[in-house]
mmCIF file of C-alpha atoms in Angstrom:
data_model
loop_
_atom_site.group_PDB
_atom_site.id
_atom_site.type_symbol
_atom_site.label_atom_id
_atom_site.label_comp_id
_atom_site.label_asym_id
_atom_site.label_seq_id
_atom_site.Cartn_x
_atom_site.Cartn_y
_atom_site.Cartn_z
ATOM 1 C CA MET A 161 76.343 129.885 120.794
ATOM 2 C CA LYS A 162 79.948 129.443 121.090
ATOM 3 C CA PHE A 163 82.025 126.791 119.445
ATOM 4 C CA LYS A 164 84.020 125.685 122.542
ATOM 5 C CA MET A 165 86.615 123.368 120.648
ATOM 6 C CA LEU A 166 88.031 126.646 119.038
ATOM 7 C CA ASP A 167 89.115 127.774 122.639
ATOM 8 C CA THR A 168 90.775 124.485 122.949
ATOM 9 C CA LEU A 169 92.520 124.803 119.708
ATOM 10 C CA ILE A 170 93.712 128.273 120.436
ATOM 11 C CA ASP A 171 95.069 127.266 123.987
ATOM 12 C CA GLN A 172 96.836 124.447 122.270
ATOM 13 C CA LYS A 173 98.512 126.520 119.715
ATOM 14 C CA ALA A 174 99.501 128.785 122.600
ATOM 15 C CA GLN A 175 101.055 125.835 124.419
ATOM 16 C CA LEU A 176 102.915 124.660 121.120
ATOM 17 C CA GLN A 177 104.272 128.056 120.645
ATOM 18 C CA SER A 178 105.344 128.399 124.186
ATOM 19 C CA GLY A 179 107.013 124.965 124.127
ATOM 20 C CA PHE A 180 108.735 125.953 120.780
ATOM 21 C CA ASP A 181 109.884 129.259 121.925
ATOM 22 C CA ALA A 182 111.548 127.844 125.106
ATOM 23 C CA MET A 183 113.272 125.393 122.640
ATOM 24 C CA ALA A 184 114.328 128.088 120.447
ATOM 25 C CA GLU A 185 115.689 130.064 123.446
ATOM 26 C CA ARG A 186 117.806 127.063 124.662
ATOM 27 C CA GLU A 187 119.158 126.580 121.217
ATOM 28 C CA ARG A 188 119.923 130.237 121.050
ATOM 29 C CA GLN A 189 121.859 130.213 124.274
ATOM 30 C CA ALA A 190 123.661 127.062 123.413
ATOM 31 C CA LYS A 191 124.727 128.636 119.855
ATOM 32 C CA GLU A 192 125.902 131.883 121.647
ATOM 33 C CA ASN A 193 127.976 130.047 124.199
ATOM 34 C CA TYR A 194 129.421 127.870 121.355
ATOM 35 C CA HIS A 195 130.489 130.895 119.346
ATOM 36 C CA ALA A 196 131.694 132.731 122.341
ATOM 37 C CA LYS A 197 133.985 129.825 123.287
ATOM 38 C CA LYS A 198 135.305 129.917 119.599
ATOM 39 C CA ALA A 199 135.974 133.582 119.975
ATOM 40 C CA GLU A 200 137.772 133.196 123.217
ATOM 41 C CA TYR A 201 139.959 130.589 121.651
ATOM 42 C CA GLU A 202 140.749 132.796 118.730
ATOM 43 C CA SER A 203 141.540 135.643 121.189
ATOM 44 C CA THR A 204 143.799 133.657 123.376
ATOM 45 C CA ILE A 205 145.890 131.977 120.522
ATOM 46 C CA THR A 206 146.136 135.442 118.972
ATOM 47 C CA GLU A 207 147.485 136.826 122.512
ATOM 48 C CA SER A 208 149.928 134.017 122.857
ATOM 49 C CA VAL A 209 151.318 134.409 119.287
ATOM 50 C CA LEU A 210 151.884 138.175 119.953
ATOM 51 C CA SER A 211 153.258 137.713 123.316
ATOM 52 C CA GLY A 212 155.067 134.611 123.094
ATOM 53 C CA ALA A 213 153.507 132.990 126.088
ATOM 54 C CA ASP A 214 152.835 129.394 126.341
ATOM 55 C CA VAL A 215 149.083 129.120 126.580
ATOM 56 C CA THR A 216 148.863 125.365 125.524
ATOM 57 C CA LYS A 217 146.986 124.162 128.653
ATOM 58 C CA ASP A 218 144.333 127.001 128.253
ATOM 59 C CA LEU A 219 144.000 126.296 124.529
ATOM 60 C CA ASP A 220 143.580 122.466 125.320
ATOM 61 C CA LYS A 221 140.897 123.511 127.810
ATOM 62 C CA LEU A 222 139.265 125.750 125.670
ATOM 63 C CA ALA A 223 139.118 123.308 122.702
ATOM 64 C CA LYS A 224 137.559 120.791 124.904
ATOM 65 C CA GLU A 225 134.883 123.441 126.032
ATOM 66 C CA ILE A 226 134.332 124.331 122.337
ATOM 67 C CA GLU A 227 133.693 120.604 121.614
ATOM 68 C CA GLU A 228 131.396 120.334 124.524
ATOM 69 C CA ALA A 229 129.514 123.679 123.536
ATOM 70 C CA LYS A 230 129.277 122.484 119.893
ATOM 71 C CA THR A 231 127.722 119.229 121.040
ATOM 72 C CA ALA A 232 125.255 120.972 123.409
ATOM 73 C CA TYR A 233 124.345 123.221 120.436
ATOM 74 C CA GLU A 234 123.775 120.349 117.915
ATOM 75 C CA ARG A 235 121.717 118.573 120.678
ATOM 76 C CA ARG A 236 119.427 121.727 121.416
ATOM 77 C CA VAL A 237 118.910 121.907 117.424
ATOM 78 C CA HIS A 238 118.099 118.170 117.499
ATOM 79 C CA GLU A 239 115.694 118.530 120.290
ATOM 80 C CA ARG A 240 113.872 121.470 118.593
ATOM 81 C CA ASN A 241 113.402 119.399 115.476
ATOM 82 C CA ILE A 242 112.060 116.440 117.361
ATOM 83 C CA TYR A 243 109.764 118.994 119.303
ATOM 84 C CA SER A 244 108.507 120.480 116.069
ATOM 85 C CA ALA A 245 107.904 117.183 114.434
ATOM 86 C CA ALA A 246 106.417 115.300 117.451
ATOM 87 C CA ARG A 247 104.234 118.443 118.799
ATOM 88 C CA PRO A 248 103.694 116.785 122.195
ATOM 89 C CA ALA A 249 101.153 119.421 123.209
ATOM 90 C CA GLU A 250 98.911 118.815 120.129
ATOM 91 C CA LYS A 251 95.851 116.830 121.452
ATOM 92 C CA ILE A 252 93.458 117.794 118.686
ATOM 93 C CA SER A 253 94.017 118.329 114.952
ATOM 94 C CA SER A 254 92.494 120.666 112.389
ATOM 95 C CA ASP A 255 90.645 117.417 111.116
ATOM 96 C CA ASP A 256 89.110 117.062 114.754
ATOM 97 C CA VAL A 257 87.949 120.618 114.611
ATOM 98 C CA VAL A 258 86.240 120.232 111.282
ATOM 99 C CA ASN A 259 84.673 117.015 112.277
ATOM 100 C CA ALA A 260 83.431 118.491 115.552
ATOM 101 C CA TRP A 261 82.053 121.559 113.727
ATOM 102 C CA ASN A 262 80.152 119.498 111.172
ATOM 103 C CA ASN A 263 79.059 116.628 113.155
ATOM 104 C CA GLU A 264 78.529 118.211 116.550
ATOM 105 C CA TYR A 265 78.306 121.923 116.551
ATOM 106 C CA VAL A 266 76.305 122.366 113.311
ATOM 107 C CA PRO A 267 73.578 119.729 114.325
ATOM 108 C CA GLU A 268 73.297 121.295 117.850
ATOM 109 C CA PHE A 269 73.086 124.925 116.314
ATOM 110 C CA ASN A 270 70.462 123.839 114.003
ATOM 111 C CA LYS A 271 68.456 122.173 116.713
ATOM 112 C CA LYS A 272 68.607 125.177 119.172
ATOM 113 C CA LYS A 273 68.854 128.160 116.958
ATOM 114 C CA ARG A 274 68.202 127.680 113.301
ATOM 115 C CA ASP A 275 65.279 125.275 113.249
ATOM 116 C CA PRO A 276 63.185 127.494 115.753
ATOM 117 C CA ALA A 277 63.871 130.504 113.571
ATOM 118 C CA LEU A 278 62.840 128.690 110.393
ATOM 119 C CA ASN A 279 59.623 127.364 112.130
ATOM 120 C CA LYS A 280 58.817 130.937 113.020
ATOM 121 C CA LEU A 281 59.419 132.169 109.556
ATOM 122 C CA ILE A 282 57.267 129.535 107.897
ATOM 123 C CA SER A 283 54.520 130.403 110.486
ATOM 124 C CA VAL A 284 54.604 133.967 109.845
ATOM 125 C CA LYS A 285 54.854 133.436 106.107
ATOM 126 C CA ARG A 286 51.709 131.419 106.322
ATOM 127 C CA ALA A 287 49.865 133.889 108.444
ATOM 128 C CA TYR A 288 50.993 136.692 106.179
ATOM 129 C CA ALA A 289 49.747 134.930 103.109
ATOM 130 C CA GLU A 290 46.583 134.090 104.694
ATOM 131 C CA ALA A 291 45.882 137.731 106.007
ATOM 132 C CA LEU A 292 46.938 139.375 102.626
ATOM 133 C CA LEU A 293 44.331 136.713 100.742
ATOM 134 C CA GLU A 294 41.744 137.587 103.365
ATOM 135 C CA TYR A 295 42.253 141.241 102.849
ATOM 136 C CA LYS A 296 42.111 140.866 98.933
ATOM 137 C CA GLY A 297 38.793 138.937 99.304
ATOM 138 C CA ILE A 298 37.398 141.741 101.563
ATOM 139 C CA ILE A 299 38.399 144.414 98.904
ATOM 140 C CA ARG A 300 36.927 142.159 96.094
ATOM 141 C CA GLU A 301 33.665 141.885 98.071
ATOM 142 C CA PHE A 302 33.656 145.780 98.706
ATOM 143 C CA ASP A 303 34.463 146.429 95.002
ATOM 144 C CA ASN A 304 31.546 144.211 94.028
ATOM 145 C CA GLU A 305 29.037 145.955 96.402
ATOM 146 C CA LYS A 306 30.465 149.468 95.125
ATOM 147 C CA TYR A 307 29.860 148.289 91.557
ATOM 148 C CA VAL A 308 26.193 147.664 92.295
ATOM 149 C CA VAL A 309 25.432 150.909 94.075
ATOM 150 C CA ALA A 310 27.504 152.814 91.306
ATOM 151 C CA ASN A 311 25.410 151.159 88.639
ATOM 152 C CA GLU A 312 22.098 151.988 90.367
ATOM 153 C CA LEU A 313 23.161 155.817 91.062
ATOM 154 C CA GLY A 314 24.630 156.295 87.605
ATOM 155 C CA ASP A 315 28.094 157.658 86.284
ATOM 156 C CA SER A 316 27.466 161.146 87.735
ATOM 157 C CA TYR A 317 27.804 159.568 91.358
ATOM 158 C CA ARG A 318 30.185 156.741 90.716
ATOM 159 C CA TYR A 319 33.342 158.795 91.646
ATOM 160 C CA GLN A 320 31.668 160.158 94.627
ATOM 161 C CA LEU A 321 31.815 156.930 96.359
ATOM 162 C CA LYS A 322 34.593 156.224 98.783
ATOM 163 C CA ASP A 323 36.803 153.452 98.453
ATOM 164 C CA VAL A 324 38.691 151.336 100.983
ATOM 165 C CA SER A 325 41.645 149.923 99.079
ATOM 166 C CA PHE A 326 45.136 151.394 99.461
ATOM 167 C CA ASN A 327 45.124 154.927 98.334
ATOM 168 C CA PHE A 328 48.771 155.850 98.911
ATOM 169 C CA THR A 329 52.080 153.999 98.353
ATOM 170 C CA ARG A 330 52.867 154.862 102.202
ATOM 171 C CA GLU A 331 49.691 153.055 103.316
ATOM 172 C CA ARG A 332 50.529 149.979 101.044
ATOM 173 C CA GLU A 333 54.245 150.230 102.506
ATOM 174 C CA LYS A 334 52.827 149.892 106.065
ATOM 175 C CA PHE A 335 50.806 146.930 105.587
ATOM 176 C CA THR A 336 52.375 144.775 102.915
ATOM 177 C CA LEU A 337 55.768 143.560 102.074
ATOM 178 C CA GLY A 338 57.367 144.751 98.764
ATOM 179 C CA ALA A 339 60.439 143.972 96.903
ATOM 180 C CA HIS A 340 62.348 146.730 98.590
ATOM 181 C CA ASP A 341 61.382 145.489 102.244
ATOM 182 C CA LEU A 342 62.469 141.940 101.131
ATOM 183 C CA ARG A 343 65.910 143.075 99.786
ATOM 184 C CA SER A 344 66.594 144.952 103.001
ATOM 185 C CA LEU A 345 65.460 142.405 105.245
ATOM 186 C CA GLU A 346 67.521 139.632 103.344
ATOM 187 C CA SER A 347 70.403 141.951 103.856
ATOM 188 C CA GLY A 348 69.882 141.925 107.572
ATOM 189 C CA LYS A 349 68.460 145.698 107.767
ATOM 190 C CA VAL A 350 65.088 147.049 108.421
ATOM 191 C CA PRO A 351 63.888 149.457 105.877
ATOM 192 C CA ASP A 352 64.617 153.013 106.946
ATOM 193 C CA TYR A 353 60.896 154.118 106.217
ATOM 194 C CA TRP A 354 59.519 151.664 108.743
ATOM 195 C CA ASN A 355 60.463 154.133 111.527
ATOM 196 C CA HIS A 356 57.883 156.386 110.143
ATOM 197 C CA HIS A 357 55.102 154.027 111.253
ATOM 198 C CA GLU A 358 54.522 153.658 114.841
ATOM 199 C CA GLU A 359 53.437 149.928 114.605
ATOM 200 C CA LEU A 360 56.971 149.136 112.878
ATOM 201 C CA ASN A 361 59.118 151.457 114.575
ATOM 202 C CA GLY A 362 61.711 149.521 116.832
ATOM 203 C CA VAL A 363 61.701 146.281 114.792
ATOM 204 C CA GLY A 364 65.050 144.544 114.913
ATOM 205 C CA LYS A 365 66.401 146.688 118.038
#
């Protein structure tokens, strides 16, 4: 389930950055033009000194252009600072995102995803506990009956009577959940040995 406001925030950041980049580029061009005019002024005055030519008009014209370029550059700097402070493309704040996450997304996620999963877990937990207790009761019933038969036959026959409880660890692992199973499942993994049991193979896939 996607948190849609995140896309809005990402798009907003992109718009803000695009606007800032445009402002920065205008500032860079204005600064470049300003320094170019100053360099042209210095070059012109140097040539006039070396050549003896009268370039007063040119210098006056360049001085005016320098002042205009400087004003334009300072304006661009001011515009960028205003844009950075005002952030006109910013329609949602980080606080808005947190509020939407906590008060809109999380409740909806719980209702649609988490709560159904928890209900399934509690149902399965109850069913497992009841099945295990039923099995334990059946084994007690069997053991009681076996005890009566063994006492009647005598010790020489006691160990010849078959049992029905789990005989091997692998059999117990197949039908019950142990600490290792729970640790693996809590970490989001299915115990490897489950693949050895046809009834459990493929769980989680």
